[in-house]
Coordinates of C-alpha atoms in Angstrom, one line a residue:
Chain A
X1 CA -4.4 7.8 12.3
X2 CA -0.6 7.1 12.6
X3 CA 0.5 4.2 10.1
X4 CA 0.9 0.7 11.8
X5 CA 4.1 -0.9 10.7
X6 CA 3.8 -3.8 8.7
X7 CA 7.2 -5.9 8.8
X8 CA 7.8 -9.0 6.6
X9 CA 9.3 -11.9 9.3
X10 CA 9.4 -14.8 7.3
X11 CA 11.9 -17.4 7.3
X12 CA 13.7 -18.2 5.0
X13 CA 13.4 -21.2 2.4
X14 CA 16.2 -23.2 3.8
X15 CA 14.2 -23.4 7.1
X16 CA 11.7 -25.2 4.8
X17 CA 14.6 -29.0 5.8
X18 CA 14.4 -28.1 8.8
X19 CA 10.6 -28.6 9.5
X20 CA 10.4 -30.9 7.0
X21 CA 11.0 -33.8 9.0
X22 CA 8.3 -33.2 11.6
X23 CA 5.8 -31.9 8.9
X24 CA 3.7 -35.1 7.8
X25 CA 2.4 -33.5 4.6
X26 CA 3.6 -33.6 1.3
X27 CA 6.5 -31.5 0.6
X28 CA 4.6 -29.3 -2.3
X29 CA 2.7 -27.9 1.2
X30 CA 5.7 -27.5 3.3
X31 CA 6.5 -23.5 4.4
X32 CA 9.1 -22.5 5.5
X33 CA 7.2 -21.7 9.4
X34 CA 5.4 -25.3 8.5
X35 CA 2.3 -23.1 8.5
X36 CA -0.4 -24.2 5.8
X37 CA -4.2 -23.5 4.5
X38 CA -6.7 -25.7 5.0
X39 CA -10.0 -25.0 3.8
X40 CA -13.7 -27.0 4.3
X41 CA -17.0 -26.1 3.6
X42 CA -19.2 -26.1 7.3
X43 CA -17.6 -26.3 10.4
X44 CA -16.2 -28.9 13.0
X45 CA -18.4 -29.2 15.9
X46 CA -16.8 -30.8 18.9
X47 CA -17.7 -31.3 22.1
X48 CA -16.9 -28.3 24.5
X49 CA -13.3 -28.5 26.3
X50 CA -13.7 -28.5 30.1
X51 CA -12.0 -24.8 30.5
X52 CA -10.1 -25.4 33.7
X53 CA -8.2 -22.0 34.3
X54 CA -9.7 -21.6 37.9
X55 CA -7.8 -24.5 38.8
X56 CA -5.1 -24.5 36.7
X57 CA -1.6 -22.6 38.1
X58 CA 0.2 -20.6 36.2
X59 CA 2.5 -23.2 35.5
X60 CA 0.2 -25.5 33.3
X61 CA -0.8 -22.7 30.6
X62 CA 1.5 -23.9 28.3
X63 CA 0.1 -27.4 28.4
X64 CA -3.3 -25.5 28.2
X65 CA -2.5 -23.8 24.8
X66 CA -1.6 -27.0 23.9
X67 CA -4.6 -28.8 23.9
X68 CA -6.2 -29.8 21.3
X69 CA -8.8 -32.4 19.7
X70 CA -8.2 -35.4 17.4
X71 CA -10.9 -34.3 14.2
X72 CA -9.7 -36.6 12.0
X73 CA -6.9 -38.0 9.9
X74 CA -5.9 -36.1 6.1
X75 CA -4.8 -39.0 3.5
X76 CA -3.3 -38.2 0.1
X77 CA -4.3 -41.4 -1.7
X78 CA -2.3 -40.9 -5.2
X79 CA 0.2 -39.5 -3.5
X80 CA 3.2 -41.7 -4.2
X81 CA 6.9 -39.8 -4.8
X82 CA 8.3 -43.7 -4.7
X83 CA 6.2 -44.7 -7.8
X84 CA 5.6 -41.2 -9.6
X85 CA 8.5 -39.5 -8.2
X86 CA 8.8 -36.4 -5.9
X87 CA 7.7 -33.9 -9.2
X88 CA 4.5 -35.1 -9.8
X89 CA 1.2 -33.4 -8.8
X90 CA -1.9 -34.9 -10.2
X91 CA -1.8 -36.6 -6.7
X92 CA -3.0 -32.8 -5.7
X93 CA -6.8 -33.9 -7.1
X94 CA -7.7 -35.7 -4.3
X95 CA -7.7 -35.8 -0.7
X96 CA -9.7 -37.2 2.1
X97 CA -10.3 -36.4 5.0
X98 CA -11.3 -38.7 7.6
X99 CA -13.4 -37.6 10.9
X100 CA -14.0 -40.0 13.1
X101 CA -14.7 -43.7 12.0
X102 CA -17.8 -42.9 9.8
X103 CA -17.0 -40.0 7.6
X104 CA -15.2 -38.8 5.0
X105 CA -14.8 -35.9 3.0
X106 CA -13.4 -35.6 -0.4
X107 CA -11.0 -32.6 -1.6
X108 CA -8.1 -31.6 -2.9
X109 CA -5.0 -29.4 -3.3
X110 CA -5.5 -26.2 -4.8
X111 CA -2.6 -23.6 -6.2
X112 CA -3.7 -20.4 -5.0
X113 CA -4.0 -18.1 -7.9
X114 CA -3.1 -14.9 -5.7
X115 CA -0.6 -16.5 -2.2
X116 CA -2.0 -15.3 0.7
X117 CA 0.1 -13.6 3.5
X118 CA -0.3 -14.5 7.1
X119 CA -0.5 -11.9 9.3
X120 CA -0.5 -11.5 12.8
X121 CA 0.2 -9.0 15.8
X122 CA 3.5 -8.8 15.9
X123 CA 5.2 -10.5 19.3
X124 CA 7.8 -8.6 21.0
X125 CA 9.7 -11.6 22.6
X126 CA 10.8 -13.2 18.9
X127 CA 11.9 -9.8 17.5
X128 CA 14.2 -9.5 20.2
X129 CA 15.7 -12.6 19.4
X130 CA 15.9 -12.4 15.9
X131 CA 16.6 -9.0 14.9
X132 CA 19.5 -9.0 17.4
X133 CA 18.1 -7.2 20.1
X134 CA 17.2 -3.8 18.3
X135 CA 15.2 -1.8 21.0
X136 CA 12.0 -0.5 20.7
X137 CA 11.2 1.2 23.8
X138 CA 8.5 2.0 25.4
X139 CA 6.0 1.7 22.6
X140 CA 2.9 0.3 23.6
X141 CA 1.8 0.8 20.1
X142 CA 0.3 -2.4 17.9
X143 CA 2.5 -4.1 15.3
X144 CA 1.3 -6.3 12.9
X145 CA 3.9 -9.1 10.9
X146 CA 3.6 -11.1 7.7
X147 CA 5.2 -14.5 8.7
X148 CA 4.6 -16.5 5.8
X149 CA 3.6 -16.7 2.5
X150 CA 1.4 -19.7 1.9
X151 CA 0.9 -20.6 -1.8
X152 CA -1.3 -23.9 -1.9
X153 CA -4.4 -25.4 0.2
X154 CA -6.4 -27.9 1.0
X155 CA -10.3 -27.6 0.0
X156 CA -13.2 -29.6 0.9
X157 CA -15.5 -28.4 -0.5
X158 CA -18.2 -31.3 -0.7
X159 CA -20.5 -32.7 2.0
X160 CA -19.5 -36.0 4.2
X161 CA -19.9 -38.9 2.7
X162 CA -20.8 -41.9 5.0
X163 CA -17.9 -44.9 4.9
X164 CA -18.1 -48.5 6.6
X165 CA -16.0 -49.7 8.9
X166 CA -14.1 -51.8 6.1
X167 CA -13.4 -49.1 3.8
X168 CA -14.0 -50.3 0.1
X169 CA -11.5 -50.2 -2.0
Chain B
X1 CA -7.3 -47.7 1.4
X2 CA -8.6 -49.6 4.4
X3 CA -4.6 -49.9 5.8
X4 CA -4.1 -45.9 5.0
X5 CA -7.1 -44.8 6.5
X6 CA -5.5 -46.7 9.8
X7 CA -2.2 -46.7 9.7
X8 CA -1.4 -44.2 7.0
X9 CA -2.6 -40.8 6.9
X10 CA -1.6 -37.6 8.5
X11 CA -4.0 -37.0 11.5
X12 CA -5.8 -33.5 11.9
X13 CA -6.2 -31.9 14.9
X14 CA -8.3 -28.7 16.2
X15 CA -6.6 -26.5 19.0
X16 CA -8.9 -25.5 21.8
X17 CA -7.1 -21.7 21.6
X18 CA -7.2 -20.4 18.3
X19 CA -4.9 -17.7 17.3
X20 CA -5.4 -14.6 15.4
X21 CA -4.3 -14.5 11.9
X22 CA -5.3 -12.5 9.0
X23 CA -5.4 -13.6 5.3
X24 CA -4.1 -10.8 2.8
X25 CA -4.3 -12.2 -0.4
X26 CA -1.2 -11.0 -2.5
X27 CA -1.4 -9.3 -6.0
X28 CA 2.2 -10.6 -7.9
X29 CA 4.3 -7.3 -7.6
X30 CA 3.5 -7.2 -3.5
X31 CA 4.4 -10.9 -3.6
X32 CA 7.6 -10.2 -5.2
X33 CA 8.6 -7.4 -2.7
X34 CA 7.8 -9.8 0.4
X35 CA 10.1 -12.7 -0.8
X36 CA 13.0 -10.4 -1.8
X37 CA 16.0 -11.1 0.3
X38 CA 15.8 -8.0 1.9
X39 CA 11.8 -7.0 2.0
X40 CA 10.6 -3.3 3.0
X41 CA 9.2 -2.5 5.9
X42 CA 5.3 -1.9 4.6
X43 CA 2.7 -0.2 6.8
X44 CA -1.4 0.0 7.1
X45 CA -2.4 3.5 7.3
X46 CA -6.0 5.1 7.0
X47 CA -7.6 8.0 6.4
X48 CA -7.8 10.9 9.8
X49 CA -11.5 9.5 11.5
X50 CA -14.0 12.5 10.3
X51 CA -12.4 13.4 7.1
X52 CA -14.0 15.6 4.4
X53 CA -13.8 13.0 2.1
X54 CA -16.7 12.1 -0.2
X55 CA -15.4 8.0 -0.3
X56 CA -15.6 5.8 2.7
X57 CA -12.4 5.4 4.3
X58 CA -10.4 2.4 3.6
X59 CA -7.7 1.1 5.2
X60 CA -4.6 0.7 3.0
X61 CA -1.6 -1.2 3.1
X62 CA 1.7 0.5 1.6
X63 CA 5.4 0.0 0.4
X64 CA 7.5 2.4 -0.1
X65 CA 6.0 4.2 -2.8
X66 CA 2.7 2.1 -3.8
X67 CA -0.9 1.8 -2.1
X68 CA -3.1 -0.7 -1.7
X69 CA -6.8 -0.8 -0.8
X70 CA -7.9 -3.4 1.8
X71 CA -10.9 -5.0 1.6
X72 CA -12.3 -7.1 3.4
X73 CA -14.4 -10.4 2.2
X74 CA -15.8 -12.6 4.0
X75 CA -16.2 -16.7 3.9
X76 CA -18.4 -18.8 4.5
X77 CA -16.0 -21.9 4.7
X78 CA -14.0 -22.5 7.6
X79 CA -10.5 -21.5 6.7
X80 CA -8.3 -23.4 9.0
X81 CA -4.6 -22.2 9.1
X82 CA -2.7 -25.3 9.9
X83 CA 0.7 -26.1 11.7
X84 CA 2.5 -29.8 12.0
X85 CA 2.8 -30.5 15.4
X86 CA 3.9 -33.7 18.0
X87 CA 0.6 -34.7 19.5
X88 CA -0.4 -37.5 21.9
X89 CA -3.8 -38.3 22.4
X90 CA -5.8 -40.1 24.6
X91 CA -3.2 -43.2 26.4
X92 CA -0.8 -43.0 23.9
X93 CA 2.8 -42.2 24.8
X94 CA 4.4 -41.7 21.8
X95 CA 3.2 -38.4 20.4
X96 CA 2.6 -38.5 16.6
X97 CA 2.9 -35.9 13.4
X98 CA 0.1 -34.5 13.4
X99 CA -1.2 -31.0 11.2
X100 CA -2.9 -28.8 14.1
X101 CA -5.5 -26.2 12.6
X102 CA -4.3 -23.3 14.9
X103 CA -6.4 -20.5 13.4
X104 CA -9.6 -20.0 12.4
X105 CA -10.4 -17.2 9.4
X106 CA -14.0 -16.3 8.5
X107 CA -12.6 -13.3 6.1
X108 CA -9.6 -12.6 4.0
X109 CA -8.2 -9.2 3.5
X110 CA -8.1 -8.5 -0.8
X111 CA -6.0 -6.1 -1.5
X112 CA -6.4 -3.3 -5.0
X113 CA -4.2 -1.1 -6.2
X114 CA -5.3 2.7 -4.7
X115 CA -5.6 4.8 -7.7
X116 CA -6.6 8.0 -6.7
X117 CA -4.1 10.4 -7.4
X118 CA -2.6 11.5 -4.7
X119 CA -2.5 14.9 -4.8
X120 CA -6.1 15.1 -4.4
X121 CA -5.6 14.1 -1.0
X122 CA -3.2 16.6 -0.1
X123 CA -5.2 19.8 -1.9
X124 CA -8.0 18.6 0.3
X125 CA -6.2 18.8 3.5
X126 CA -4.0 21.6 3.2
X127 CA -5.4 25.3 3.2
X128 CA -4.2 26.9 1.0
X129 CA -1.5 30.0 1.4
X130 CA -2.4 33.1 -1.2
X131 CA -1.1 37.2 -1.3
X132 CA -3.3 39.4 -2.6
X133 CA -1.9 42.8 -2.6
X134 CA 0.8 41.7 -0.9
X135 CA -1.8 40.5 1.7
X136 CA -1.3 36.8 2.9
X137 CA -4.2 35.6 3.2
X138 CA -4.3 31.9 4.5
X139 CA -5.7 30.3 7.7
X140 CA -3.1 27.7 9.3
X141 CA -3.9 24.5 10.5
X142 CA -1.8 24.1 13.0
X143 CA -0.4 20.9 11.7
X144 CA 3.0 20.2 10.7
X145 CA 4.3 17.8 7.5
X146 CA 4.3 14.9 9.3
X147 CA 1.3 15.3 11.1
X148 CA -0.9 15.4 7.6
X149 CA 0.9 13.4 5.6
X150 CA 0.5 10.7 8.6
X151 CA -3.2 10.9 8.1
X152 CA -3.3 10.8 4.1
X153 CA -4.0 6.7 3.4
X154 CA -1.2 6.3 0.7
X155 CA 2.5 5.5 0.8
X156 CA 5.4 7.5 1.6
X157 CA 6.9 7.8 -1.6
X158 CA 3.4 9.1 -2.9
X159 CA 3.0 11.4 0.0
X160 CA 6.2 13.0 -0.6
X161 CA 6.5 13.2 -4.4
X162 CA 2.6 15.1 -4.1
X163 CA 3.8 17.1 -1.6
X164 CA 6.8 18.1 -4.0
X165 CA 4.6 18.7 -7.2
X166 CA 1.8 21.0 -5.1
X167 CA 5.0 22.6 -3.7
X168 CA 3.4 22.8 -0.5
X169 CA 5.2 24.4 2.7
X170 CA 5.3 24.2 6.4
X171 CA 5.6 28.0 7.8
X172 CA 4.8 29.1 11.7
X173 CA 3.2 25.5 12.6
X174 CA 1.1 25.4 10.0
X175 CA 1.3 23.4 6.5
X176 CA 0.0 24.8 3.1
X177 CA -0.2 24.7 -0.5
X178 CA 0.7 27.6 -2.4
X179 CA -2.1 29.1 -4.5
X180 CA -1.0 29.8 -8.2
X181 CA -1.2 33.2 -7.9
X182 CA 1.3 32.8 -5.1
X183 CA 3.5 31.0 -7.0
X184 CA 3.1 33.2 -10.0
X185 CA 4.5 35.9 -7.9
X186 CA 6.9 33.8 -6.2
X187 CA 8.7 32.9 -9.1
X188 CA 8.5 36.5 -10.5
X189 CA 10.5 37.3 -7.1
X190 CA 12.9 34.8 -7.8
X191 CA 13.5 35.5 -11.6
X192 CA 14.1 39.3 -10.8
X193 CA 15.7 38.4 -8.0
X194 CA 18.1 36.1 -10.5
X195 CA 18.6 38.6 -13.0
X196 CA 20.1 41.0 -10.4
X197 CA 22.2 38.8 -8.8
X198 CA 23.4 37.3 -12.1
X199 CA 22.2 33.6 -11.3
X200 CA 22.1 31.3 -13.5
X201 CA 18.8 29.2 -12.6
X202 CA 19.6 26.0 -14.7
X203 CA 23.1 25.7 -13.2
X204 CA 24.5 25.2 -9.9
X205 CA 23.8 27.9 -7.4
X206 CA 23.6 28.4 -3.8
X207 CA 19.9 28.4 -2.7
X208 CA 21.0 30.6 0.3
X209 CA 22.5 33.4 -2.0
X210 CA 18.9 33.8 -3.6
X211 CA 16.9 33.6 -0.3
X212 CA 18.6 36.5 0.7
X213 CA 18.3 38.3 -2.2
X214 CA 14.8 38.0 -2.1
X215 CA 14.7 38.7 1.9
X216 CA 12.8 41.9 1.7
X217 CA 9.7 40.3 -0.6
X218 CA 8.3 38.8 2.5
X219 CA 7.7 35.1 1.5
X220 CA 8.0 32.5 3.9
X221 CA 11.6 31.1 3.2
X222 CA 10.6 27.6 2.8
X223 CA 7.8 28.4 -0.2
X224 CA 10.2 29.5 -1.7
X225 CA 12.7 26.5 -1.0
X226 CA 9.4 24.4 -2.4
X227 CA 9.6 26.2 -5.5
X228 CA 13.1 25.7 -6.1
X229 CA 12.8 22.0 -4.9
X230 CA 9.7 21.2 -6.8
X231 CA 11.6 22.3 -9.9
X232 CA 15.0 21.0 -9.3
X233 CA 16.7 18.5 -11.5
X234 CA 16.1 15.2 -11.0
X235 CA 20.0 14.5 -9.4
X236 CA 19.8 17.6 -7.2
X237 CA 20.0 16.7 -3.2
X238 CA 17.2 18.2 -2.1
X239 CA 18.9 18.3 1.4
X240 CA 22.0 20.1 -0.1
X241 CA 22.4 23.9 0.5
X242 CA 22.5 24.3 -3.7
X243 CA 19.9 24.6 -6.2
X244 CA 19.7 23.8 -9.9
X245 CA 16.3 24.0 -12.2
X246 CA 15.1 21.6 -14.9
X247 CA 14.7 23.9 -17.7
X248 CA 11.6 22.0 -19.4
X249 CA 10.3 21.4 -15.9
X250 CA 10.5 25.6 -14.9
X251 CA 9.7 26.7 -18.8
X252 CA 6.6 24.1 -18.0
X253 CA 5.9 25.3 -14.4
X254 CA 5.3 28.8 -15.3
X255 CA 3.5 28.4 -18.3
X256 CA 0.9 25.9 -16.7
X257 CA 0.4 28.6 -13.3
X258 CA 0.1 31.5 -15.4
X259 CA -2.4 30.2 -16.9
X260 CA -3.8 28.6 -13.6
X261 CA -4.0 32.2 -12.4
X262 CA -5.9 32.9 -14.3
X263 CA -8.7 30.1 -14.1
X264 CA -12.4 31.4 -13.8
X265 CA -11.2 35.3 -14.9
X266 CA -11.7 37.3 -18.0
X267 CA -11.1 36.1 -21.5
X268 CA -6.9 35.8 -21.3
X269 CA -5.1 36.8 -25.1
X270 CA -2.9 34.1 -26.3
X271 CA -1.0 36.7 -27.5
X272 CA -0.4 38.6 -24.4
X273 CA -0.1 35.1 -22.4
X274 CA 3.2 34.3 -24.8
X275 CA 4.3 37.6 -24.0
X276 CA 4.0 37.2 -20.4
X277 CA 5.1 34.0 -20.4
X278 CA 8.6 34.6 -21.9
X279 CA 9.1 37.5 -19.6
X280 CA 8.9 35.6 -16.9
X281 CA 11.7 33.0 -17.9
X282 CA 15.3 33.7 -18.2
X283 CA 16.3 34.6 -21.9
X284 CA 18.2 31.4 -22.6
X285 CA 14.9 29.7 -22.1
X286 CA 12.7 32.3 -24.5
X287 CA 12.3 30.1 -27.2
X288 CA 10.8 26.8 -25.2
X289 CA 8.2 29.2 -23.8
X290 CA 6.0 27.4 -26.7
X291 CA 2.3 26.6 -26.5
X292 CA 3.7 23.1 -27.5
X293 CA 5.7 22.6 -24.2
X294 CA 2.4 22.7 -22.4
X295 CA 0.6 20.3 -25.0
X296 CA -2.7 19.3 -23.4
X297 CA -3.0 21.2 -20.8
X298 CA -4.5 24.3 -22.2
X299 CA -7.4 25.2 -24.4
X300 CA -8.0 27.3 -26.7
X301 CA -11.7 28.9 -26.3
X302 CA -11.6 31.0 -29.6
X303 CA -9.1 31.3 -31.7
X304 CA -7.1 34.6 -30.1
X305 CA -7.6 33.5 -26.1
X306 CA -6.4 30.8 -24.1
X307 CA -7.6 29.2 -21.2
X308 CA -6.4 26.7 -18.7
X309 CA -7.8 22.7 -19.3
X310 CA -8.7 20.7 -16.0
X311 CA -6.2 19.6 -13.6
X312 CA -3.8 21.4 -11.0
X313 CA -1.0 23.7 -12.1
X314 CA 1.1 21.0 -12.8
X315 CA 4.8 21.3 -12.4
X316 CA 5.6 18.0 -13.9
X317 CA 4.9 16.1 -17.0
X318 CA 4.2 13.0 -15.4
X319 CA 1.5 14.9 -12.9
X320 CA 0.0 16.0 -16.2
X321 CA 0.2 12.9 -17.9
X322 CA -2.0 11.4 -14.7
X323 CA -4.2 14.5 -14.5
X324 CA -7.6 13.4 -13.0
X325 CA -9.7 13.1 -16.5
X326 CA -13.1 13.2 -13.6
X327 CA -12.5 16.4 -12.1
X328 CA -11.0 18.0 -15.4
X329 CA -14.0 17.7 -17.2
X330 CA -16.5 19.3 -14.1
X331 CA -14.3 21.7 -14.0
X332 CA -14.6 22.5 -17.8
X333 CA -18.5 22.5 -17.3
X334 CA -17.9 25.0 -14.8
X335 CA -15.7 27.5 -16.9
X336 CA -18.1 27.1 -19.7
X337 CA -20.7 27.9 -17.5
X338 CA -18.9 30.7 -16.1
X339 CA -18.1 32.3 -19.8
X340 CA -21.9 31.7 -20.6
X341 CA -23.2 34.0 -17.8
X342 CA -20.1 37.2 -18.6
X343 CA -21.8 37.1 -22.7

């Protein structure tokens, strides 16, 4: 079997400011690609997505791959960079996460003892772009591509507890 | 709480098409390759489908010049891999921060170091190229360098540096590993062939002015470039047109495949192997032709014969130093077998 390259396309650190501002989550989680682990025992059942492609023209794929359903909201409750400052982490011990009015699942943020590396098949387009427009021609053969390096997650790992409507404090 | 569950919060979102992503968890000195400034390109290479191999075949990742098995373990928690996004939902206009799960994992990919040696790999795959009598006998397989060392799961660097220390050869398509008879007489060729012409093998000397010399011995030019190569000085260019020889490594070299020729024959005389031994080095190098320079590697059966211990024909300390310990000792039972049944 010929070897299947394996580049490294990460960006760099100081990318990290430039997602920062759209990435919600504390900045201990921020990657550089904004990409991030998030881990929960079971699975999220939702109601099917009408799939539409008959209808749909080319045009509206990318609002297609867009799509996506509202599970629930993530909230960090000792997290608090104002009071404890922007170097503390026992906030990291607990995290909900809220899905839908009536549940809520308790977690928190884990430092992976080994990182993991994403990988994925490698896409042709963004080489292109970044590397400066090296060509490789006419090879149909796969690539694969570690884009980031992601060193913490989140982990649920207990069962849904039921909350109220008011939310005790 | 009850305002940060509304208001606060960072909302959570599943999209409808997942993407593929893999997990490879990363061992610390992998890790430290991948966030150097300028990281190597690695690959994912596995052993040729229908191998004679005795393990299952694992895929590996490599660097440059270490392997890695992949294995592959499975979860039974959803492992989301998450991305902040601008979503709107439902009638609002204003989309929001929002972390997307874009992925979906149900395994991770662990990753051990691979540590078979890797020559064991190559002797497996490569027939092997012996004289008798002047005879050749080997059957090709038709495949060049690349070709095999493209289906051997581990790294480049490994590939190339077993390649080196089992001297093995491309000739007429085919690749092979010399036997150590082979290289016994090889290197007999080239000693003679030295003397005559005055070369010194431990300097500086033109590779081409001893292939020529040894033109009429009828031994596939590039064995006997491996030879020279596999025993070259650390700083020599193995691309260059000159050759230079690590003493220790040569003295060493022939030592170990005498011996090796020897494997599985009649009771071999210490005595006579010193003997032989220093013949077939250069003067200057008489004296190193010690049992001591071949510490470990040899037995001694009684106390006036010697014998070869497991493990290939070396040619370099730190092969030897690595020597299988598994396939040394099986091989020991079969000597000792094999000297049972000649009493």
């Amino acid at each position: 079997m010929p070897s299947i390259p394996l580049h490294v396309n990460k960006l760099s650190p100081a990318s990290i400011s430039a997602t920062a501002s759209s990435n919600p989550l504390p900045p201990l989680l921020h990657t550089p690609s904004g990409l991030g682990l998030l881990e929960l025992q079971g699975t999220i059942h939702f109601p099917t997505v009408p799939t539409s492609t008959s209808s749909t023209a080319p045009a509206n794929t990318s609002l297609q791959l867009d799509a996506s359903t509202l599970v629930g909201k993530l909230v960090f409750p000792l997290y608090n960079p104002e009071l404890r400052g922007e170097d503390d982490t026992s906030w990291m011990k607990r995290v909900y996460m809220y899905v839908g009015e009536n549940q809520r699942l308790t977690g928190e943020c884990k430092k992976l003892g080994k990182p993991f590396g994403l990988m994925q098949r490698k896409e042709r387009g963004r080489e292109d772009v970044q590397m400066g427009g090296i060509e490789e021609e006419g090879s149909g053969e796969e690539e694969l591509e570690i884009v980031e390096v992601v060193r913490y997650k989140i982990v649920f790992s207990s069962r849904p507890e039921p909350v109220g409507g008011e939310v005790q404090s | 709480m009850a305002t940060q569950q509304s208001d606060g919060g960072v909302r959570f979102s599943v999209a409808h098409d997942l993407q593929q992503y893999r997990l490879l968890e990363l061992p610390a000195e992998l890790l430290e390759l991948i966030d150097a400034a300028n990281p190597p390109l690695l690959s994912i290479k596995s052993a040729a489908p229908g191998a004679p191999s005795a393990k299952p075949a694992y895929a590996v990742l490599c660097t440059p010049n270490k392997t890695y098995q992949l294995r592959q373990v499975q979860t039974s928690n959803s492992l989301f891999v998450a991305q902040p996004v601008l979503e709107a939902h439902g009638n609002e206009e204003i989309p929001a921060p929002t972390t997307r799960a874009v992925a979906s994992c149900t395994a991770t990919l662990e990753l051990h170091p691979a540590d078979t040696p890797p020559d064991a790999f190559l002797e497996e795959v490569l027939p092997v190229y012996d004289i008798v009598d002047k005879e050749v006998d080997a059957t090709g397989n038709g495949k060049s360098k690349a070709v095999v060392l493209a289906d051997i799961p581990l790294s480049e660097g490994q590939c190339e540096q077993a390649w080196k220390e089992l001297m093995a050869f491309e000739f007429a398509g085919s690749s092979y590993r010399p036997s150590a008879n082979t290289l016994v007489q090889v290197w007999k060729s080239i000693h003679d062939a030295a003397l005559a012409e005055g070369i010194k093998l431990d300097q500086q000397f033109l590779t081409d002015t001893l292939l020529s010399a040894l033109d009429d011995e009828g031994y596939p030019p590039s064995l006997i470039v491996a030879v020279l190569t596999g025993l070259a000085t650390a700083e020599q260019d193995p691309a260059g047109s000159w050759s230079c020889l690590d003493r220790s490594r040569a003295v060493h070299f022939v030592g170990t495949t005498l011996l090796e020729a020897k494997r599985g024959g009649a009771d071999y005389l210490t005595a006579e192997f010193l003997d032989t031994w220093r013949e077939h080095v250069p003067d200057a190098w008489q004296r190193d032709a010690e049992l001591a320079a071949i510490e470990g590697l040899y037995e001694l059966p009684t106390s006036t014969t010697v014998a070869i211990r497991g493990g290939i024909a070396s040619t370099t300390k730190t092969a030897a130093a690595t020597a299988k310990p598994g396939s040394s000792s099986s091989r020991k039972w079969h000597e000792k077998f094999g000297r049972a049944r000649q009493r």
